[in-house]
PDB file of C-alpha atoms in Angstrom:
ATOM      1  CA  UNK A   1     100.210  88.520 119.762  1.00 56.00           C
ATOM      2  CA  UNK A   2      96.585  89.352 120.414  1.00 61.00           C
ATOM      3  CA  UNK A   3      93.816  87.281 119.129  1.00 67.00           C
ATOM      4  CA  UNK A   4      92.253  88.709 115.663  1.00 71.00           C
ATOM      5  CA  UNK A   5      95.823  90.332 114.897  1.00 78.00           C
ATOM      6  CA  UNK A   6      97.540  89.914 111.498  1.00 79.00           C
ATOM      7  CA  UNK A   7     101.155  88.142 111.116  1.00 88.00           C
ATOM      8  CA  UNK A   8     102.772  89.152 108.429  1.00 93.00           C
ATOM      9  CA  UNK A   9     106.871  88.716 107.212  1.00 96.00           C
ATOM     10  CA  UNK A  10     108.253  90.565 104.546  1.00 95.00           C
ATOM     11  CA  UNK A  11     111.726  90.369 102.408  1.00 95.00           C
ATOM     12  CA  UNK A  12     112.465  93.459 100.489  1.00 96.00           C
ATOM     13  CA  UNK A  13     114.875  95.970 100.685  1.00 95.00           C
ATOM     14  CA  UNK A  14     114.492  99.510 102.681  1.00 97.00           C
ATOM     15  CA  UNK A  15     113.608 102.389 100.216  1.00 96.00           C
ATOM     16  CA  UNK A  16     115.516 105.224 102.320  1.00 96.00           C
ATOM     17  CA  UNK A  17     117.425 105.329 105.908  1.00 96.00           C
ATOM     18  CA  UNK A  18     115.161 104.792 108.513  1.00 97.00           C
ATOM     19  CA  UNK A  19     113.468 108.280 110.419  1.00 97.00           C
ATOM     20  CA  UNK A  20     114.018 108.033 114.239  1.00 97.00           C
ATOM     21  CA  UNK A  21     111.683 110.110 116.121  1.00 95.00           C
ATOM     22  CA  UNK A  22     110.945 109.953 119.677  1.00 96.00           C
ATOM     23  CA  UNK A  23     107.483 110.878 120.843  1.00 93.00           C
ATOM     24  CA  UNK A  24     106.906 113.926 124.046  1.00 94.00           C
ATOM     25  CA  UNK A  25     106.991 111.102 126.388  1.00 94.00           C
ATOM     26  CA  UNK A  26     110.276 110.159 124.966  1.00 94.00           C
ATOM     27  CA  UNK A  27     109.465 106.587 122.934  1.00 95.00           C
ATOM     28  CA  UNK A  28     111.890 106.131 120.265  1.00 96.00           C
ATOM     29  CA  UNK A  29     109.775 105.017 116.987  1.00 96.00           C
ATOM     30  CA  UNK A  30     111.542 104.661 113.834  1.00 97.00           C
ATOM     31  CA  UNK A  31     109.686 104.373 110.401  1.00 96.00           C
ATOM     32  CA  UNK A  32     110.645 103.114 107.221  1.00 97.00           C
ATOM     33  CA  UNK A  33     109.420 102.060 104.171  1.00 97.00           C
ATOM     34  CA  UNK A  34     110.264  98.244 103.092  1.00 97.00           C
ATOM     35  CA  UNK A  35     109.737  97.708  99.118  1.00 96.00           C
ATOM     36  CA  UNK A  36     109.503  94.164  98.383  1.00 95.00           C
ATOM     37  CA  UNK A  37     108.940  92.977  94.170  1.00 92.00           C
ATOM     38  CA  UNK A  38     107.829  88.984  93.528  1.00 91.00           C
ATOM     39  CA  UNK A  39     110.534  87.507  90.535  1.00 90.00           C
ATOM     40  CA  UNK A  40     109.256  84.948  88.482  1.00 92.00           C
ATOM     41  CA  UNK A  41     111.193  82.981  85.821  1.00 92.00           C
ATOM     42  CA  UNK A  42     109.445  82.955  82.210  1.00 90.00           C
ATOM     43  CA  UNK A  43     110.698  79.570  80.619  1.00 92.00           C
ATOM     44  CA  UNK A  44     109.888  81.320  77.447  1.00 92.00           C
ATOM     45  CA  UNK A  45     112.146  83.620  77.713  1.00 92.00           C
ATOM     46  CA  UNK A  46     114.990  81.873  80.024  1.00 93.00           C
ATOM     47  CA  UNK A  47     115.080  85.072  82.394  1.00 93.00           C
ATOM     48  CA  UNK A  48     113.401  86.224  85.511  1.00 93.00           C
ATOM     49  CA  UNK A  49     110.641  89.285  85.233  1.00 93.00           C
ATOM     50  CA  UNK A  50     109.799  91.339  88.078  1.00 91.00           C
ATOM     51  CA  UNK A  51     106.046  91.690  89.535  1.00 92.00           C
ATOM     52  CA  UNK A  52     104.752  94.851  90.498  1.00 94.00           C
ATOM     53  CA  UNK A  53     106.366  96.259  93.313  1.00 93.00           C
ATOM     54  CA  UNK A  54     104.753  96.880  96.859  1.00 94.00           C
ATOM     55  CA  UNK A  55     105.939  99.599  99.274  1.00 95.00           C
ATOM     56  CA  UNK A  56     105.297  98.760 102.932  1.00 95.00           C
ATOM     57  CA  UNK A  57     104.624 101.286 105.263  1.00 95.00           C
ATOM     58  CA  UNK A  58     106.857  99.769 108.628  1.00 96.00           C
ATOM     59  CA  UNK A  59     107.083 101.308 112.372  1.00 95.00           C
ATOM     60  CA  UNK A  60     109.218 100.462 115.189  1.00 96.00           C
ATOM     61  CA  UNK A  61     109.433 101.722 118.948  1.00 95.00           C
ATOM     62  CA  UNK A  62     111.718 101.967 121.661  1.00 95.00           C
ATOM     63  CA  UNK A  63     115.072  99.758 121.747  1.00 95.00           C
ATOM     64  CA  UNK A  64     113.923  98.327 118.767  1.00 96.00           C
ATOM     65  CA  UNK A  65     113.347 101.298 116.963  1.00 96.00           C
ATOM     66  CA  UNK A  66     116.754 102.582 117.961  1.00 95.00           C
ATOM     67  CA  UNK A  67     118.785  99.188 117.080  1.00 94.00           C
ATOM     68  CA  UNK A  68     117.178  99.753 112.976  1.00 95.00           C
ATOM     69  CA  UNK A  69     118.328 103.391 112.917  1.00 95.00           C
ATOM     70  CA  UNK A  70     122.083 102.250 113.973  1.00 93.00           C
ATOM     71  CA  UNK A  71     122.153  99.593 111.652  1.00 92.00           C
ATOM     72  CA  UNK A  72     119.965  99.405 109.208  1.00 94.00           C
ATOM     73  CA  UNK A  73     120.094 101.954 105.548  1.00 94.00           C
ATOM     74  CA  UNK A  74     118.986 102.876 102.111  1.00 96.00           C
ATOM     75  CA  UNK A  75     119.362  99.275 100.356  1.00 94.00           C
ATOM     76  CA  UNK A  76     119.436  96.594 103.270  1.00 94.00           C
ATOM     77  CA  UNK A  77     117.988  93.830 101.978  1.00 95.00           C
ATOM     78  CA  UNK A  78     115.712  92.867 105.524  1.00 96.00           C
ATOM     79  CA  UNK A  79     113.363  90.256 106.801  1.00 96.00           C
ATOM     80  CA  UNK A  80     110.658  92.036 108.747  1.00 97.00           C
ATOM     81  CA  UNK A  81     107.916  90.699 110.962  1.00 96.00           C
ATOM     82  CA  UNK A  82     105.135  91.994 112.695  1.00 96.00           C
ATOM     83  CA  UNK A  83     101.533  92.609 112.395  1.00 94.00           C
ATOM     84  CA  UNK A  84      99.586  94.389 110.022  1.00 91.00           C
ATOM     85  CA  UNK A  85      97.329  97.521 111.702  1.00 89.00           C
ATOM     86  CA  UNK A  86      94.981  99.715 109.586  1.00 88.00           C
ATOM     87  CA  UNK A  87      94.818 103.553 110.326  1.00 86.00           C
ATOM     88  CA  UNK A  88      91.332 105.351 109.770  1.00 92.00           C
ATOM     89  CA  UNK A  89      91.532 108.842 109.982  1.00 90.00           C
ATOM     90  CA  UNK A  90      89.826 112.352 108.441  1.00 91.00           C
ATOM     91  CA  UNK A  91      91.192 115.010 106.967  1.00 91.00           C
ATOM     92  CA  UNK A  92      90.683 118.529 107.442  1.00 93.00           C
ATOM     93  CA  UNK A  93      88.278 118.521 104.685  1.00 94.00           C
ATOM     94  CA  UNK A  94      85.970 115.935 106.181  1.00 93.00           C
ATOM     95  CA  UNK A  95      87.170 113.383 103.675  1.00 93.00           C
ATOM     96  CA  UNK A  96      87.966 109.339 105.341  1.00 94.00           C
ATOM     97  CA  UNK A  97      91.440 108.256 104.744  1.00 92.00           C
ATOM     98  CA  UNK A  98      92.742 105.019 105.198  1.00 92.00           C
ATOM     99  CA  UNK A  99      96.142 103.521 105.834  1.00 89.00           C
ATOM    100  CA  UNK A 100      98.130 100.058 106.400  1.00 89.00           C
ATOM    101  CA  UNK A 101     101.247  99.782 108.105  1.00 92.00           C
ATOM    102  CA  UNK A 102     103.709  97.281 109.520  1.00 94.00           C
ATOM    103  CA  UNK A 103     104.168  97.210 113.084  1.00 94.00           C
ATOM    104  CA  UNK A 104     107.115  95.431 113.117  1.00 96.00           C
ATOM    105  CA  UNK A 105     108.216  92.954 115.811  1.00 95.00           C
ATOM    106  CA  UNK A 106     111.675  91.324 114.982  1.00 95.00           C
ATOM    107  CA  UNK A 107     113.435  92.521 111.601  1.00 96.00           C
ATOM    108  CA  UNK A 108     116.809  91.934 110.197  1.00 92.00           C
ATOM    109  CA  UNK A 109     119.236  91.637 107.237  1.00 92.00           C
ATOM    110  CA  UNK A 110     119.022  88.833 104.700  1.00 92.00           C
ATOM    111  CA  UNK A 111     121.810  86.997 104.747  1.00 90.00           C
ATOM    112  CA  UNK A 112     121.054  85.651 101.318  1.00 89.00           C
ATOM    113  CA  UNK A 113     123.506  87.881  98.897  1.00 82.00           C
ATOM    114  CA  UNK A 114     124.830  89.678 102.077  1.00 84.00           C
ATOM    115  CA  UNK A 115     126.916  88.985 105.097  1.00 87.00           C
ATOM    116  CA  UNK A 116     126.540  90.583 108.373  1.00 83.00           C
ATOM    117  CA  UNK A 117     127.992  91.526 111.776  1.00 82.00           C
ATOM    118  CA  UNK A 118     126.196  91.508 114.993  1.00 81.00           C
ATOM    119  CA  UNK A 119     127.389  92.954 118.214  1.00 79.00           C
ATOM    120  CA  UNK A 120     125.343  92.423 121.273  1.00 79.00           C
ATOM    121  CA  UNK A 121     123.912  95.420 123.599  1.00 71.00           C
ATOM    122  CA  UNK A 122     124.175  96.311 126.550  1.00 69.00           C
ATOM    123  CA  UNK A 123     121.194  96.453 128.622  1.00 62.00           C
ATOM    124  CA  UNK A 124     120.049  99.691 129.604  1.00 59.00           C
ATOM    125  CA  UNK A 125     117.693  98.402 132.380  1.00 51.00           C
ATOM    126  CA  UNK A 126     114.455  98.906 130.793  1.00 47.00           C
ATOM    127  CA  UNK A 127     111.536  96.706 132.094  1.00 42.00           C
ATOM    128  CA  UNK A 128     110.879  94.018 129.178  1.00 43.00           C
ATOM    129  CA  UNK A 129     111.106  94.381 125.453  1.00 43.00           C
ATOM    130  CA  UNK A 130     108.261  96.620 125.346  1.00 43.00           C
ATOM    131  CA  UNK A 131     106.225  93.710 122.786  1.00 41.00           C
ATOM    132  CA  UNK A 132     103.817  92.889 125.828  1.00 39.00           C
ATOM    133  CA  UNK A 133     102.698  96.583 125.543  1.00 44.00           C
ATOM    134  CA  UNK A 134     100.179  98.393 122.771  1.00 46.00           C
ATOM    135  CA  UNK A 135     102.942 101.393 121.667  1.00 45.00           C
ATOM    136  CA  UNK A 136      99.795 103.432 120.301  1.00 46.00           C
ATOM    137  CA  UNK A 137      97.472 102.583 123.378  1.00 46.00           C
ATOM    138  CA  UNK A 138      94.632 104.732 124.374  1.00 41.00           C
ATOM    139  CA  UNK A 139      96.940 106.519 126.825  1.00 41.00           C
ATOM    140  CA  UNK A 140      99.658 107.965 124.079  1.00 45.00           C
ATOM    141  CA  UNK A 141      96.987 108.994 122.296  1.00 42.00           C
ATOM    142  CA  UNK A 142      95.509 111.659 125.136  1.00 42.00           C
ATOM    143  CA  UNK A 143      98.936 112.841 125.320  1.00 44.00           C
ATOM    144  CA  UNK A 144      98.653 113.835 121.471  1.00 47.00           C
ATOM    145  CA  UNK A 145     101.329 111.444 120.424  1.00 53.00           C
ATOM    146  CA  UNK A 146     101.671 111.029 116.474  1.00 57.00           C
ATOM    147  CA  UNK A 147     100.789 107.403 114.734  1.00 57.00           C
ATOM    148  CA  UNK A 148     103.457 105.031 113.584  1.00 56.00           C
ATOM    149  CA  UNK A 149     102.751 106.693 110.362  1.00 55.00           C
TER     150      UNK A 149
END
């Protein structure tokens, strides 16, 4: 993780199926959207209340990105990690937008109120895990790839 970077790990549960795209260059990057609501218990009362509830913006690429699509749906309750990125852009009509998002490293299911099943797979004989590389580098960006957002 580069120096100035944002860690960030986040339990909540995935608010639809994840979208798996692949970009012209053929980069699989799937997107999702994590919602994750703080519970507190009120003495008072004897029950627990629910905080406001934050939806989190989360991408993935490559093997990664494909392993969430295959196993991952509307409901999983997940652990994600990754680093936080910010995404300035303007619209059409000149107006500054901006955006946080998830960039997520390592994610998977809570094992808290679930069980799960993992299967190991097979290499496909890519070079690394892709994490030593910048997925939206200067370089996808000439070649008009979209954000991870």
């Amino acid at each position: 993780m580069a120096m100035g970077e944002t860690p960030i790990t986040v339990i909540g549960n995935l608010t639809s199926d994840p979208e798996l795209r692949f970009t012209p260059s053929g980069a699989a990057l799937a997107k999702f959207t994590v919602a994750s609501t703080p519970r507190t218990f009120d003495r008072e009362s004897n029950q627990y209340k629910d905080g406001t509830a934050m939806f989190l913006r989360c991408s993935a690429w490559r093997q990664l990105a494909e392993h969430i699509a295959d196993s991952l749906g509307k409901g999983s309750r997940v652990i994600v990690n990754g680093r936080l990125r910010q995404f300035d852009w303007e619209t059409d009509q000149g107006e500054n937008r901006s955006m946080l998002t998830l960039e997520v490293d390592d994610i998977g299911p809570s094992l808290r109120f679930a069980t799960a099943k993992t299967q190991k797979r097979q290499s496909n004989g890519s070079t690394g895990n892709g994490a030593a590389q910048d997925p939206w580098n200067a370089s996808a960006k000439q070649q008009g790839e979209e954000p991870p957002f």
